[in-house]
mmCIF file of C-alpha atoms and ligand atoms in Angstrom:
data_model
loop_
_atom_site.group_PDB
_atom_site.id
_atom_site.type_symbol
_atom_site.label_atom_id
_atom_site.label_comp_id
_atom_site.label_asym_id
_atom_site.label_seq_id
_atom_site.Cartn_x
_atom_site.Cartn_y
_atom_site.Cartn_z
ATOM 1 C CA UNK P 1 -172.506 60.140 158.420
ATOM 2 C CA UNK P 2 -174.104 57.117 160.137
ATOM 3 C CA UNK P 3 -171.888 53.909 158.744
ATOM 4 C CA UNK P 4 -175.398 51.264 158.686
ATOM 5 C CA UNK P 5 -173.945 48.011 159.511
ATOM 6 C CA UNK P 6 -174.856 44.171 158.667
ATOM 7 C CA UNK P 7 -173.004 41.157 160.096
ATOM 8 C CA UNK P 8 -173.004 38.223 157.764
ATOM 9 C CA UNK P 9 -172.096 35.548 160.688
ATOM 10 C CA UNK P 10 -172.441 36.085 164.215
ATOM 11 C CA UNK P 11 -169.347 34.043 166.057
ATOM 12 C CA UNK P 12 -167.236 34.891 168.625
ATOM 13 C CA UNK P 13 -165.162 37.606 166.789
ATOM 14 C CA UNK P 14 -168.378 39.265 165.715
ATOM 15 C CA UNK P 15 -169.525 39.425 169.491
ATOM 16 C CA UNK P 16 -165.983 40.887 170.283
ATOM 17 C CA UNK P 17 -166.300 43.618 167.487
ATOM 18 C CA UNK P 18 -169.793 44.476 168.953
ATOM 19 C CA UNK P 19 -168.509 44.596 172.220
ATOM 20 C CA UNK P 20 -166.067 47.207 171.161
ATOM 21 C CA UNK P 21 -168.230 49.200 169.544
ATOM 22 C CA UNK P 22 -170.679 49.535 172.465
ATOM 23 C CA UNK P 23 -167.758 50.330 174.876
ATOM 24 C CA UNK P 24 -166.273 52.965 173.008
ATOM 25 C CA UNK P 25 -169.126 54.908 170.959
ATOM 26 C CA UNK P 26 -168.515 58.286 172.758
ATOM 27 C CA UNK P 27 -165.135 57.643 172.078
ATOM 28 C CA UNK P 28 -164.979 56.503 168.497
ATOM 29 C CA UNK P 29 -167.551 59.465 167.934
ATOM 30 C CA UNK P 30 -165.209 62.060 169.519
ATOM 31 C CA UNK P 31 -161.825 61.407 168.045
ATOM 32 C CA UNK P 32 -162.718 59.845 164.700
ATOM 33 C CA UNK P 33 -166.056 60.929 163.869
ATOM 34 C CA UNK P 34 -166.858 57.554 163.451
ATOM 35 C CA UNK P 35 -170.818 57.025 164.169
ATOM 36 C CA UNK P 36 -172.554 53.351 163.309
ATOM 37 C CA UNK P 37 -175.616 51.581 163.590
ATOM 38 C CA UNK P 38 -175.758 47.920 163.420
ATOM 39 C CA UNK P 39 -178.960 47.466 161.491
ATOM 40 C CA UNK P 40 -178.805 43.499 160.583
ATOM 41 C CA UNK P 41 -177.333 39.973 161.585
ATOM 42 C CA UNK P 42 -177.540 36.863 159.286
ATOM 43 C CA UNK P 43 -175.939 33.643 160.976
ATOM 44 C CA UNK P 44 -176.716 30.234 159.719
ATOM 45 C CA UNK P 45 -176.840 28.758 162.981
ATOM 46 C CA UNK P 46 -178.397 31.867 165.056
ATOM 47 C CA UNK P 47 -181.023 33.032 162.626
ATOM 48 C CA UNK P 48 -181.575 36.328 161.301
ATOM 49 C CA UNK P 49 -182.844 39.980 162.292
ATOM 50 C CA UNK P 50 -183.121 43.135 160.324
ATOM 51 C CA UNK P 51 -184.308 46.635 161.668
ATOM 52 C CA UNK P 52 -183.371 49.326 159.441
ATOM 53 C CA UNK P 53 -183.266 51.626 162.497
ATOM 54 C CA UNK P 54 -181.155 49.775 164.105
ATOM 55 C CA UNK P 55 -180.827 46.765 166.332
ATOM 56 C CA UNK P 56 -180.265 46.853 170.048
ATOM 57 C CA UNK P 57 -177.212 45.118 170.378
ATOM 58 C CA UNK P 58 -176.778 45.146 174.121
ATOM 59 C CA UNK P 59 -180.203 42.822 173.928
ATOM 60 C CA UNK P 60 -178.507 40.907 171.367
ATOM 61 C CA UNK P 61 -175.420 40.027 172.954
ATOM 62 C CA UNK P 62 -177.423 38.827 176.171
ATOM 63 C CA UNK P 63 -179.789 36.640 173.676
ATOM 64 C CA UNK P 64 -176.706 34.970 172.128
ATOM 65 C CA UNK P 65 -175.000 34.302 175.533
ATOM 66 C CA UNK P 66 -178.113 32.904 176.829
ATOM 67 C CA UNK P 67 -178.159 30.578 173.444
ATOM 68 C CA UNK P 68 -181.753 32.106 172.153
ATOM 69 C CA UNK P 69 -181.855 32.750 168.189
ATOM 70 C CA UNK P 70 -182.149 35.843 166.895
ATOM 71 C CA UNK P 71 -186.047 35.035 165.755
ATOM 72 C CA UNK P 72 -186.766 35.833 169.121
ATOM 73 C CA UNK P 73 -185.882 39.462 168.891
ATOM 74 C CA UNK P 74 -188.875 41.430 169.951
ATOM 75 C CA UNK P 75 -188.785 43.345 166.631
ATOM 76 C CA UNK P 76 -187.603 43.891 163.035
ATOM 77 C CA UNK P 77 -188.205 41.392 160.368
ATOM 78 C CA UNK P 78 -186.418 37.780 160.387
ATOM 79 C CA UNK P 79 -185.932 34.952 158.316
ATOM 80 C CA UNK P 80 -183.756 36.873 155.947
ATOM 81 C CA UNK P 81 -180.837 34.656 154.579
ATOM 82 C CA UNK P 82 -176.918 36.301 154.241
ATOM 83 C CA UNK P 83 -177.683 37.469 150.492
ATOM 84 C CA UNK P 84 -180.909 38.707 151.245
ATOM 85 C CA UNK P 85 -179.117 40.634 154.074
ATOM 86 C CA UNK P 86 -176.492 41.538 152.019
ATOM 87 C CA UNK P 87 -178.607 42.876 149.414
ATOM 88 C CA UNK P 88 -182.157 43.982 150.187
ATOM 89 C CA UNK P 89 -181.192 45.625 153.864
ATOM 90 C CA UNK P 90 -179.959 49.247 153.865
ATOM 91 C CA UNK P 91 -176.750 48.346 155.210
ATOM 92 C CA UNK P 92 -173.754 50.673 153.976
ATOM 93 C CA UNK P 93 -170.696 47.767 154.884
ATOM 94 C CA UNK P 94 -170.797 44.044 155.390
ATOM 95 C CA UNK P 95 -169.153 42.571 157.985
ATOM 96 C CA UNK P 96 -168.460 39.132 156.179
ATOM 97 C CA UNK P 97 -167.426 36.923 159.530
ATOM 98 C CA UNK P 98 -168.576 33.555 158.116
ATOM 99 C CA UNK P 99 -166.319 30.143 158.639
ATOM 100 C CA UNK P 100 -163.103 29.938 156.836
ATOM 101 C CA UNK P 101 -162.469 27.700 153.793
ATOM 102 C CA UNK P 102 -159.089 28.519 152.598
ATOM 103 C CA UNK P 103 -159.285 25.982 149.337
ATOM 104 C CA UNK P 104 -162.743 27.402 148.180
ATOM 105 C CA UNK P 105 -163.299 30.467 149.770
ATOM 106 C CA UNK P 106 -166.742 29.895 149.763
ATOM 107 C CA UNK P 107 -169.327 30.855 151.143
ATOM 108 C CA UNK P 108 -168.100 34.150 152.074
ATOM 109 C CA UNK P 109 -166.574 35.096 148.280
ATOM 110 C CA UNK P 110 -170.057 34.587 147.312
ATOM 111 C CA UNK P 111 -171.501 37.484 149.893
ATOM 112 C CA UNK P 112 -168.320 39.706 149.254
ATOM 113 C CA UNK P 113 -169.243 39.625 145.205
ATOM 114 C CA UNK P 114 -173.007 40.285 145.934
ATOM 115 C CA UNK P 115 -172.106 42.830 148.294
ATOM 116 C CA UNK P 116 -169.803 44.739 146.227
ATOM 117 C CA UNK P 117 -172.282 43.952 143.529
ATOM 118 C CA UNK P 118 -174.746 45.914 145.450
ATOM 119 C CA UNK P 119 -172.394 48.695 145.646
ATOM 120 C CA UNK P 120 -171.406 47.784 149.481
ATOM 121 C CA UNK P 121 -167.928 47.928 151.500
ATOM 122 C CA UNK P 122 -166.734 45.543 152.815
ATOM 123 C CA UNK P 123 -164.711 44.570 156.132
ATOM 124 C CA UNK P 124 -163.948 40.859 156.715
ATOM 125 C CA UNK P 125 -161.773 38.724 158.942
ATOM 126 C CA UNK P 126 -162.522 35.752 156.693
ATOM 127 C CA UNK P 127 -159.155 34.171 154.940
ATOM 128 C CA UNK P 128 -160.650 32.329 152.453
ATOM 129 C CA UNK P 129 -161.748 34.768 150.062
ATOM 130 C CA UNK P 130 -158.169 36.783 150.335
ATOM 131 C CA UNK P 131 -156.282 33.370 149.773
ATOM 132 C CA UNK P 132 -158.401 32.887 146.784
ATOM 133 C CA UNK P 133 -158.552 35.401 144.686
ATOM 134 C CA UNK P 134 -157.409 38.996 146.890
ATOM 135 C CA UNK P 135 -156.373 40.653 143.525
ATOM 136 C CA UNK P 136 -159.806 40.283 141.866
ATOM 137 C CA UNK P 137 -161.254 41.395 144.617
ATOM 138 C CA UNK P 138 -159.624 44.408 145.601
ATOM 139 C CA UNK P 139 -159.814 45.294 141.624
ATOM 140 C CA UNK P 140 -163.455 44.715 141.981
ATOM 141 C CA UNK P 141 -164.044 46.673 145.202
ATOM 142 C CA UNK P 142 -162.120 49.226 143.306
ATOM 143 C CA UNK P 143 -164.164 49.421 139.945
ATOM 144 C CA UNK P 144 -167.342 49.777 142.081
ATOM 145 C CA UNK P 145 -165.962 52.161 144.434
ATOM 146 C CA UNK P 146 -166.341 50.347 147.523
ATOM 147 C CA UNK P 147 -164.166 49.464 150.063
ATOM 148 C CA UNK P 148 -162.482 46.097 150.940
ATOM 149 C CA UNK P 149 -161.032 45.905 154.301
ATOM 150 C CA UNK P 150 -159.170 42.580 155.746
ATOM 151 C CA UNK P 151 -156.662 43.627 158.294
ATOM 152 C CA UNK P 152 -157.588 40.309 160.606
ATOM 153 C CA UNK P 153 -156.629 37.829 158.483
ATOM 154 C CA UNK P 154 -152.870 37.751 159.064
ATOM 155 C CA UNK P 155 -152.324 38.489 162.903
ATOM 156 C CA UNK P 156 -155.832 39.297 164.261
ATOM 157 C CA UNK P 157 -155.645 43.183 165.135
ATOM 158 C CA UNK P 158 -152.000 43.257 165.520
ATOM 159 C CA UNK P 159 -151.887 45.236 162.233
ATOM 160 C CA UNK P 160 -149.440 43.927 159.671
ATOM 161 C CA UNK P 161 -151.326 44.358 156.434
ATOM 162 C CA UNK P 162 -151.577 48.163 157.580
ATOM 163 C CA UNK P 163 -148.131 47.867 158.480
ATOM 164 C CA UNK P 164 -146.563 46.667 155.101
ATOM 165 C CA UNK P 165 -149.487 49.253 153.472
ATOM 166 C CA UNK P 166 -148.550 52.516 155.151
ATOM 167 C CA UNK P 167 -146.102 52.621 157.463
ATOM 168 C CA UNK P 168 -143.385 50.688 155.473
ATOM 169 C CA UNK P 169 -144.430 52.554 152.073
ATOM 170 C CA UNK P 170 -141.360 53.392 150.340
ATOM 171 C CA UNK P 171 -139.232 50.455 151.549
ATOM 172 C CA UNK P 172 -139.037 47.153 149.579
ATOM 173 C CA UNK P 173 -140.535 44.106 151.584
ATOM 174 C CA UNK P 174 -138.293 40.964 150.050
ATOM 175 C CA UNK P 175 -139.580 38.049 152.467
ATOM 176 C CA UNK P 176 -141.060 37.672 155.782
ATOM 177 C CA UNK P 177 -140.819 34.899 158.715
ATOM 178 C CA UNK P 178 -142.840 33.942 161.483
ATOM 179 C CA UNK P 179 -145.487 32.467 164.337
ATOM 180 C CA UNK P 180 -148.949 33.277 162.535
ATOM 181 C CA UNK P 181 -151.023 30.461 163.924
ATOM 182 C CA UNK P 182 -152.216 31.229 167.783
ATOM 183 C CA UNK P 183 -153.537 27.857 168.228
ATOM 184 C CA UNK P 184 -150.429 25.888 167.544
ATOM 185 C CA UNK P 185 -148.542 28.192 169.384
ATOM 186 C CA UNK P 186 -150.557 28.164 172.336
ATOM 187 C CA UNK P 187 -150.457 24.220 172.084
ATOM 188 C CA UNK P 188 -146.916 24.057 171.489
ATOM 189 C CA UNK P 189 -146.362 26.279 175.217
ATOM 190 C CA UNK P 190 -149.034 24.227 176.744
ATOM 191 C CA UNK P 191 -147.257 20.867 175.872
ATOM 192 C CA UNK P 192 -143.728 22.534 177.364
ATOM 193 C CA UNK P 193 -145.233 22.539 180.461
ATOM 194 C CA UNK P 194 -146.640 18.645 180.405
ATOM 195 C CA UNK P 195 -150.046 19.493 179.330
ATOM 196 C CA UNK P 196 -151.377 16.625 176.678
ATOM 197 C CA UNK P 197 -151.639 17.922 172.785
ATOM 198 C CA UNK P 198 -155.560 16.601 173.551
ATOM 199 C CA UNK P 199 -156.293 18.960 176.163
ATOM 200 C CA UNK P 200 -154.140 21.834 174.942
ATOM 201 C CA UNK P 201 -156.050 21.898 171.785
ATOM 202 C CA UNK P 202 -159.634 21.661 173.691
ATOM 203 C CA UNK P 203 -158.226 24.920 175.950
ATOM 204 C CA UNK P 204 -157.041 26.521 172.484
ATOM 205 C CA UNK P 205 -160.840 25.685 171.164
ATOM 206 C CA UNK P 206 -162.269 26.811 174.685
ATOM 207 C CA UNK P 207 -160.225 30.133 174.335
ATOM 208 C CA UNK P 208 -161.768 31.090 171.140
ATOM 209 C CA UNK P 209 -158.438 30.702 168.993
ATOM 210 C CA UNK P 210 -158.906 27.874 167.087
ATOM 211 C CA UNK P 211 -160.802 27.558 163.622
ATOM 212 C CA UNK P 212 -164.323 26.270 163.764
ATOM 213 C CA UNK P 213 -162.892 22.750 162.305
ATOM 214 C CA UNK P 214 -159.136 22.906 164.106
ATOM 215 C CA UNK P 215 -157.659 20.512 161.682
ATOM 216 C CA UNK P 216 -156.848 23.926 159.544
ATOM 217 C CA UNK P 217 -154.872 24.798 162.817
ATOM 218 C CA UNK P 218 -153.186 22.024 163.406
ATOM 219 C CA UNK P 219 -152.092 21.049 160.162
ATOM 220 C CA UNK P 220 -150.754 24.090 159.175
ATOM 221 C CA UNK P 221 -153.415 24.902 156.691
ATOM 222 C CA UNK P 222 -154.275 28.176 158.633
ATOM 223 C CA UNK P 223 -150.694 29.871 158.762
ATOM 224 C CA UNK P 224 -150.350 28.744 154.784
ATOM 225 C CA UNK P 225 -153.377 30.459 154.178
ATOM 226 C CA UNK P 226 -151.622 33.355 155.977
ATOM 227 C CA UNK P 227 -148.277 32.594 154.023
ATOM 228 C CA UNK P 228 -150.479 33.015 150.673
ATOM 229 C CA UNK P 229 -152.148 36.262 151.979
ATOM 230 C CA UNK P 230 -148.771 38.043 152.835
ATOM 231 C CA UNK P 231 -147.055 37.021 149.764
ATOM 232 C CA UNK P 232 -149.891 38.119 147.309
ATOM 233 C CA UNK P 233 -150.966 41.248 149.218
ATOM 234 C CA UNK P 234 -147.405 42.536 150.602
ATOM 235 C CA UNK P 235 -144.513 40.809 148.340
ATOM 236 C CA UNK P 236 -146.927 41.775 145.380
ATOM 237 C CA UNK P 237 -146.140 38.377 144.035
ATOM 238 C CA UNK P 238 -149.019 35.844 142.789
ATOM 239 C CA UNK P 239 -149.142 32.660 144.750
ATOM 240 C CA UNK P 240 -151.904 29.705 145.418
ATOM 241 C CA UNK P 241 -152.367 27.531 148.640
ATOM 242 C CA UNK P 242 -151.163 24.836 146.708
ATOM 243 C CA UNK P 243 -147.927 26.032 145.636
ATOM 244 C CA UNK P 244 -146.612 26.028 149.558
ATOM 245 C CA UNK P 245 -145.155 22.947 151.054
ATOM 246 C CA UNK P 246 -146.783 22.901 154.498
ATOM 247 C CA UNK P 247 -146.304 20.468 157.511
ATOM 248 C CA UNK P 248 -148.224 21.118 160.794
ATOM 249 C CA UNK P 249 -147.121 20.289 164.447
ATOM 250 C CA UNK P 250 -149.736 16.821 164.614
ATOM 251 C CA UNK P 251 -146.440 14.428 164.523
ATOM 252 C CA UNK P 252 -145.002 16.856 167.158
ATOM 253 C CA UNK P 253 -145.052 14.523 170.396
ATOM 254 C CA UNK P 254 -143.726 15.045 174.042
ATOM 255 C CA UNK P 255 -140.477 13.627 173.472
ATOM 256 C CA UNK P 256 -139.718 16.001 170.840
ATOM 257 C CA UNK P 257 -140.589 18.826 172.532
ATOM 258 C CA UNK P 258 -138.661 17.508 176.004
ATOM 259 C CA UNK P 259 -135.731 16.956 173.616
ATOM 260 C CA UNK P 260 -135.769 20.378 172.156
ATOM 261 C CA UNK P 261 -135.662 21.443 176.227
ATOM 262 C CA UNK P 262 -132.613 19.594 176.894
ATOM 263 C CA UNK P 263 -131.044 21.026 173.989
ATOM 264 C CA UNK P 264 -131.673 24.978 174.367
ATOM 265 C CA UNK P 265 -134.299 24.929 171.835
ATOM 266 C CA UNK P 266 -138.112 25.619 171.587
ATOM 267 C CA UNK P 267 -140.254 23.836 168.768
ATOM 268 C CA UNK P 268 -142.415 26.685 166.276
ATOM 269 C CA UNK P 269 -144.412 26.570 163.776
ATOM 270 C CA UNK P 270 -143.052 29.032 161.273
ATOM 271 C CA UNK P 271 -144.415 30.195 158.068
ATOM 272 C CA UNK P 272 -142.276 31.863 155.830
ATOM 273 C CA UNK P 273 -141.916 33.241 152.128
ATOM 274 C CA UNK P 274 -139.011 34.971 150.248
ATOM 275 C CA UNK P 275 -138.282 35.990 146.785
ATOM 276 C CA UNK P 276 -135.662 34.475 145.321
ATOM 277 C CA UNK P 277 -132.732 35.985 142.972
ATOM 278 C CA UNK P 278 -134.555 34.675 140.024
ATOM 279 C CA UNK P 279 -137.703 35.856 141.041
ATOM 280 C CA UNK P 280 -139.601 32.647 142.167
ATOM 281 C CA UNK P 281 -140.794 32.357 145.417
ATOM 282 C CA UNK P 282 -139.575 29.972 147.940
ATOM 283 C CA UNK P 283 -142.554 29.862 150.143
ATOM 284 C CA UNK P 284 -142.996 27.236 153.632
ATOM 285 C CA UNK P 285 -144.906 26.347 156.621
ATOM 286 C CA UNK P 286 -143.376 23.503 158.921
ATOM 287 C CA UNK P 287 -142.576 23.174 162.374
ATOM 288 C CA UNK P 288 -138.696 24.342 163.526
ATOM 289 C CA UNK P 289 -136.772 23.858 166.586
ATOM 290 C CA UNK P 290 -135.503 27.336 167.065
ATOM 291 C CA UNK P 291 -132.507 28.041 169.651
ATOM 292 C CA UNK P 292 -133.967 29.872 172.604
ATOM 293 C CA UNK P 293 -131.714 33.090 171.448
ATOM 294 C CA UNK P 294 -133.816 33.284 168.563
ATOM 295 C CA UNK P 295 -136.426 36.322 169.185
ATOM 296 C CA UNK P 296 -139.070 34.179 167.994
ATOM 297 C CA UNK P 297 -138.427 31.550 170.252
ATOM 298 C CA UNK P 298 -139.808 33.876 173.007
ATOM 299 C CA UNK P 299 -142.819 34.044 171.321
ATOM 300 C CA UNK P 300 -145.458 31.561 173.617
ATOM 301 C CA UNK P 301 -149.281 31.799 174.210
ATOM 302 C CA UNK P 302 -151.163 32.484 171.233
ATOM 303 C CA UNK P 303 -149.191 35.726 170.565
ATOM 304 C CA UNK P 304 -147.828 35.937 167.084
ATOM 305 C CA UNK P 305 -145.124 37.113 165.205
ATOM 306 C CA UNK P 306 -143.695 38.374 162.122
ATOM 307 C CA UNK P 307 -140.378 39.972 160.697
ATOM 308 C CA UNK P 308 -140.514 41.268 157.264
ATOM 309 C CA UNK P 309 -137.368 41.683 155.944
ATOM 310 C CA UNK P 310 -136.979 45.317 153.842
ATOM 311 C CA UNK P 311 -134.288 46.837 151.731
ATOM 312 C CA UNK P 312 -134.054 49.765 153.751
ATOM 313 C CA UNK P 313 -134.448 48.948 158.012
ATOM 314 C CA UNK P 314 -133.392 45.232 157.408
ATOM 315 C CA UNK P 315 -135.324 43.007 159.489
ATOM 316 C CA UNK P 316 -138.720 44.698 161.358
ATOM 317 C CA UNK P 317 -140.733 42.702 163.569
ATOM 318 C CA UNK P 318 -143.897 42.947 164.673
ATOM 319 C CA UNK P 319 -145.269 41.079 167.968
ATOM 320 C CA UNK P 320 -148.629 40.379 169.050
ATOM 321 C CA UNK P 321 -152.102 38.738 169.185
ATOM 322 C CA UNK P 322 -152.884 36.562 166.482
ATOM 323 C CA UNK P 323 -156.199 34.782 167.747
ATOM 324 C CA UNK P 324 -159.415 35.605 169.727
ATOM 325 C CA UNK P 325 -162.710 37.000 170.274
ATOM 326 C CA UNK P 326 -161.977 41.063 170.913
ATOM 327 C CA UNK P 327 -158.060 40.511 169.381
ATOM 328 C CA UNK P 328 -159.869 39.776 166.151
ATOM 329 C CA UNK P 329 -162.946 42.097 166.499
ATOM 330 C CA UNK P 330 -160.811 44.605 166.855
ATOM 331 C CA UNK P 331 -159.058 44.021 163.364
ATOM 332 C CA UNK P 332 -162.325 44.848 162.154
ATOM 333 C CA UNK P 333 -162.414 48.447 163.760
ATOM 334 C CA UNK P 334 -159.265 48.862 162.340
ATOM 335 C CA UNK P 335 -160.664 48.246 158.891
ATOM 336 C CA UNK P 336 -163.801 50.126 159.650
ATOM 337 C CA UNK P 337 -162.035 53.463 160.734
ATOM 338 C CA UNK P 338 -160.132 53.299 157.469
ATOM 339 C CA UNK P 339 -163.684 52.913 155.897
ATOM 340 C CA UNK P 340 -164.360 56.025 157.727
ATOM 341 C CA UNK P 341 -161.766 57.891 156.732
ATOM 342 C CA UNK P 342 -161.787 57.638 153.200
ATOM 343 C CA UNK P 343 -165.573 58.598 153.439
ATOM 344 C CA UNK P 344 -165.440 61.551 155.230
ATOM 345 C CA UNK P 345 -162.478 62.228 152.838
ATOM 346 C CA UNK P 346 -164.949 62.012 149.836
ATOM 347 C CA UNK P 347 -167.552 64.543 151.826
HETATM 348 N N1 HSE A 401 -157.301 29.978 164.051
HETATM 349 C C1 HSE A 401 -156.212 30.936 163.977
HETATM 350 C C2 HSE A 401 -155.165 30.965 164.595
HETATM 351 C C3 HSE A 401 -157.617 32.270 164.209
HETATM 352 O O1 HSE A 401 -155.181 30.164 165.600
HETATM 353 O O2 HSE A 401 -154.150 32.054 164.821
HETATM 354 C C4 HSE A 401 -156.829 33.298 163.780
HETATM 355 O O3 HSE A 401 -156.174 33.367 162.336
#
């Protein structure tokens, strides 16, 4: 079966996934029996295009690079908004990658509900809906017999959700701690080398690490969203974003960084959550001055790291990219391949 894909939102992550899909098309077909056709794209800035036979994605990538609107694509239907694209196209899978709002979950939440109502699968890197109502969404997906994949919402393509769900199955995970935001880790790394905060932030934006509004990164909201997601999805405990104490990196000065250096320490923005003996959750996001002997102190650039505390193995740590165009695009491929395995299992 060929999975027909539609992109809702088409920023760097969507373009990263497209590049990977085009480059690995043959390998994906041969090794995993994964065949795809991209039939629609709807983006609030770039416009929309739909061709039920499939779009020429090399042409689309060139157009987007040249700053052209999708309406300039030579064929296909134009002018469909996101909800029309979800409901009225022949796509089987909706790739939801619009901007993230962890407080409301919108507009992604509406898109995902519409897709489930239309009997369509969803893969998404959007943290908002997962923070807002992951349990309700997973229940609804099950009822509608569709798949909801969101590997990339924490640590991009570094497979944290799959690690907890499949590889660590059978262990009890009682907590986690880690560096979960690439932008702030990149900024702290550059500041330690002497770069000014504003310049480092600008660089992080150019490299595609930061959110559309980077306030969410530097104030710790992005990491907070990930703490909420992992608490609900991995620890299986209910937690809302308003339950987490959150401090970002905006108050860390050059002087703080130099002082830490002299003390043999390094600032990191750490997100964590642990189940306390009484069953309540201790969750927070805050900058911590770590001794260089701490493994997390050696994780620099936009790299992230996460340590799960488990009953059978003690601490288990995964280190890898937590942001970036292809690194996040790849997480959607992980979700698509999982969906493909499910669909193949049903055939
Ligand atoms: N802005 C996020 C980060 C992207 O910097 O980590 C990945 O969630």
